[in-house]
Amino acid sequence: MTWDWEFAFEVFPDIISAIGITIGATVAAYFISLTLGLVLTLLRRSSFKPLSLLIAGVIEFIRMTPPLVQLFFVYFAFDMSPFVTGAIVLGVHYATYVSEVYRSGIEAVPSSQWEASKALNFSRAQTWQKVVLPQAIPPVIPMLGNYLIVLFKETPLLSGIYVLEMLAVAQQIGSDTYRFLEPVTIVGFLFLVLSYPSALFIRYLEKRSGKLPGSAEKGVKT
Amino acid sequence: MFTNIGEFLPFILQGLTITVQAFLFGAALAYSIAIVAGLARTSKLAIVRVIATIFVELFRGTSLLVQMFFFAFVFPSLAPFTISTFLAGGLALGFNYGAYASEVVRGAVLAVPEGQKEAAISLNMSNFQRMRLVILPQAFRIMLPGIGNNSIELLKGTSLVYFISLADMTYRADILRGANTALSDQVEIYTYLLFTYFVIALPLVFLTRWLEKQASKGVSTA
């Protein structure tokens, strides 16, 4: 089989029209990851031991089981639309990764900052809001941005629960026409075109801000 | 609920062989590629660096599932020979995670202090001796956490072979779900599946921690 440009041009509009679903799912899942990730980090640092242990256990469990299986679990257990299911599951899965990023940022804030806040009679909430988080988050922004790209590349999994994102559309075309070469290559190309420049930008930010000590290993995919 | 364990769990576990085989094949290929590509990216020869970089960015920039579809559905129509579905899945897993792991190898080699290289040169070691006796043993220790994380990601990634109809645990669970349509049965099936993946991942976590501990013995700076 050789590459057929005519066929490629014919299927391209169908595939590109699904990019909205892909990007929509990515952004929704990313929003969930960023918020839930911070909540998980704070809960894990709770001084109430049973709570912090429970959160740590839940995070480990989610991190160590495949997102695809989690998708199936939620899809069949709850009565939600495929898109909502997909965004929530990917969002929660990567929230556990994002919480590691926040944690590394928070741990890099020197303990003297906490002591100074105490000396100034700041409440705990004030210390977090006004002292710790403003110093913890900016250095980890590149690593947080990286998870946007990771999530983007995870969205093809949603085709497993019948979300019509790009790869699902390509597969549909492939099984209808018995030509997979063009549709699958186009999807791969679109992923590369969107993710590679973003990755370069993130690496540039990373280089500029300088790496955090001890934070490089935990973010598995970079 | 949770009364069919005697029926469901053995049925799912029949897919364990495929899951483990896909993991082992993927890991063997991924880590071979990681070492070759990782070292190639630190090469003095520009052409070697460029080829390795293209390979790595190509497999990092497109999605794993897209690559799996490519090997399973497109490759057979291009190549004059056929490859089995297992090989298609294994190649996608190995290439994709190999590309990610090559970054770990590269990072570790670059993290070995420059003075070590200079010392090796002053001792009149050949390039090969320097790598084998000085740089790699130290880089290996730095790699371990990253490689360990990568292995867990790879294990989770094996669930994607479900999409190319390879009868792994996820695929078997899907068959089971097709035959048991009651909501409680479906929740039960995927609960068992999640816990099975978790239980398989645990030894990997402990193995990584143990290796890290072993490798840090007798080293003054962690």
Coordinates of N, CA and C in Angstrom, one line a residue, chain B residues 4 6 18 165 191:
Chain B
N4 N -19.0 -12.9 43.1 CA -18.6 -13.7 42.0 C -17.1 -13.8 41.9
G6 N -15.0 -15.9 42.7 CA -14.5 -17.3 42.3 C -14.6 -17.5 40.8
I18 N -0.4 -12.7 29.1 CA -0.2 -11.7 28.1 C 0.3 -10.4 28.6
S165 N -6.9 -5.8 20.4 CA -7.5 -7.2 20.5 C -6.5 -8.2 21.0
T191 N -13.4 -3.7 39.5 CA -12.7 -3.6 40.8 C -11.6 -4.6 40.9

